[in-house]
Amino acid sequence: MSEYGSFDILWLNGGWITGEDFHLDRRLSKARKKHPGLISVDRSIRGKNENYQTPERGISETQLNYPWESCPPLSNDWGWTPNAPFKSPQKIINILIGIIAKGGCLLLGVGLTPSKTK
């Protein structure tokens, strides 16, 4: 994790492996030594190293007592799909209001085109 320069967040998108298989404790300990102040989240491997949680596309019905974010895609899918409809500005604003009202943060997912552009 040193050849990418400085970074502040490590957003792990696992789900198919367990924390033991990935050696998450060891990896995050090393990463935090190189990047002081690093925060991390893993959408499926919960544990002591996680600074906040994500219900991914979901928004809780009630206020949560821990830091969290929701990360819905701008369209219906995470990846780029030709001619996919995007959520309207009003829909995005409503999503943002719903998340902020419950103490969360919004990470809006935008899929790249095959040429890696937005």
Coordinates of C-alpha atoms in Angstrom, one line a residue:
M1 CA 0.0 0.0 0.0
S2 CA 2.9 2.3 -0.4
E3 CA 3.2 2.6 -4.2
Y4 CA -0.1 4.6 -4.4
G5 CA 1.0 7.6 -2.5
S6 CA -1.0 8.9 0.5
F7 CA -4.6 8.0 1.1
D8 CA -7.1 8.6 3.9
I9 CA -9.7 5.8 3.5
L10 CA -9.6 2.1 2.7
W11 CA -13.0 1.0 1.5
L12 CA -12.9 -2.8 1.3
N13 CA -15.4 -4.5 -1.0
G14 CA -15.0 -8.1 0.0
G15 CA -17.9 -10.3 0.9
W16 CA -16.7 -13.6 -0.4
I17 CA -13.9 -14.2 2.1
T18 CA -13.8 -14.1 5.9
G19 CA -11.7 -11.7 8.0
E20 CA -9.3 -14.5 8.9
D21 CA -8.6 -15.4 5.2
F22 CA -7.9 -11.8 4.4
H23 CA -5.8 -11.2 7.5
L24 CA -7.6 -7.9 7.9
D25 CA -6.2 -7.1 11.4
R26 CA -2.6 -7.4 10.1
R27 CA -3.2 -5.6 6.8
L28 CA -4.9 -2.6 8.4
S29 CA -2.3 -2.3 11.2
K30 CA 0.4 -2.1 8.5
A31 CA -1.7 0.4 6.4
R32 CA -2.3 2.6 9.4
K33 CA 1.4 2.8 10.2
K34 CA 2.1 4.1 6.7
H35 CA -1.0 6.3 6.6
P36 CA -1.7 7.8 10.0
G37 CA -5.4 8.8 10.3
L38 CA -6.5 6.1 7.8
I39 CA -10.1 5.1 8.3
S40 CA -11.6 1.9 7.0
V41 CA -14.8 0.2 6.2
D42 CA -15.7 -3.3 4.9
R43 CA -19.2 -3.9 3.8
S44 CA -19.2 -7.5 5.0
I45 CA -16.3 -8.2 7.4
R46 CA -17.3 -6.4 10.6
G47 CA -14.8 -5.9 13.3
K48 CA -12.6 -3.8 15.6
N49 CA -10.8 -2.2 12.7
E50 CA -13.9 -0.7 11.1
N51 CA -14.4 3.0 11.6
Y52 CA -17.9 3.1 10.1
Q53 CA -20.3 0.7 8.4
T54 CA -22.2 0.7 5.2
P55 CA -25.6 -0.8 4.4
E56 CA -24.5 -0.3 0.8
R57 CA -27.6 0.9 -1.1
G58 CA -29.8 0.9 2.0
I59 CA -30.9 3.7 4.2
S60 CA -31.9 2.9 7.7
E61 CA -35.5 3.6 8.8
T62 CA -34.2 5.0 12.1
Q63 CA -31.2 6.9 13.4
L64 CA -28.2 4.6 13.9
N65 CA -25.9 4.9 16.9
Y66 CA -22.7 4.4 14.9
P67 CA -21.0 6.1 11.9
W68 CA -22.4 4.9 8.6
E69 CA -22.7 5.7 4.9
S70 CA -24.9 4.6 2.1
C71 CA -23.5 4.2 -1.4
P72 CA -26.2 3.9 -4.0
P73 CA -25.2 3.9 -7.7
L74 CA -26.1 6.9 -9.8
S75 CA -27.9 4.6 -12.2
N76 CA -29.4 1.2 -11.4
D77 CA -26.1 -0.7 -11.5
W78 CA -22.6 -0.3 -10.1
G79 CA -20.8 -0.7 -13.5
W80 CA -21.3 1.1 -16.7
T81 CA -24.3 0.0 -18.8
P82 CA -24.9 1.7 -22.1
N83 CA -28.0 3.9 -22.1
A84 CA -28.7 3.2 -18.4
P85 CA -31.0 5.8 -16.9
F86 CA -29.6 8.0 -14.2
K87 CA -31.4 9.0 -11.1
S88 CA -32.8 12.5 -11.4
P89 CA -31.3 15.4 -9.5
Q90 CA -34.4 15.5 -7.3
K91 CA -34.1 11.8 -6.5
I92 CA -30.4 12.3 -5.5
I93 CA -31.3 15.2 -3.3
N94 CA -34.1 13.2 -1.6
I95 CA -31.6 10.3 -1.0
L96 CA -29.1 12.8 0.4
I97 CA -31.6 14.4 2.7
G98 CA -32.8 10.9 4.0
I99 CA -29.2 9.9 4.7
I100 CA -28.2 13.1 6.4
A101 CA -31.4 13.2 8.5
K102 CA -30.4 9.9 10.0
G103 CA -26.7 10.9 10.7
G104 CA -25.1 9.1 7.7
C105 CA -22.9 10.1 4.7
L106 CA -23.5 9.6 1.0
L107 CA -21.0 8.0 -1.3
L108 CA -22.6 8.2 -4.8
G109 CA -21.4 5.3 -7.0
V110 CA -20.6 6.2 -10.6
G111 CA -19.6 3.5 -13.0
L112 CA -16.9 4.2 -15.5
T113 CA -17.2 3.6 -19.2
P114 CA -15.0 0.9 -20.8
S115 CA -12.5 3.7 -21.6
K116 CA -12.4 4.5 -17.9
T117 CA -14.2 7.8 -18.3
K118 CA -17.3 9.0 -16.5

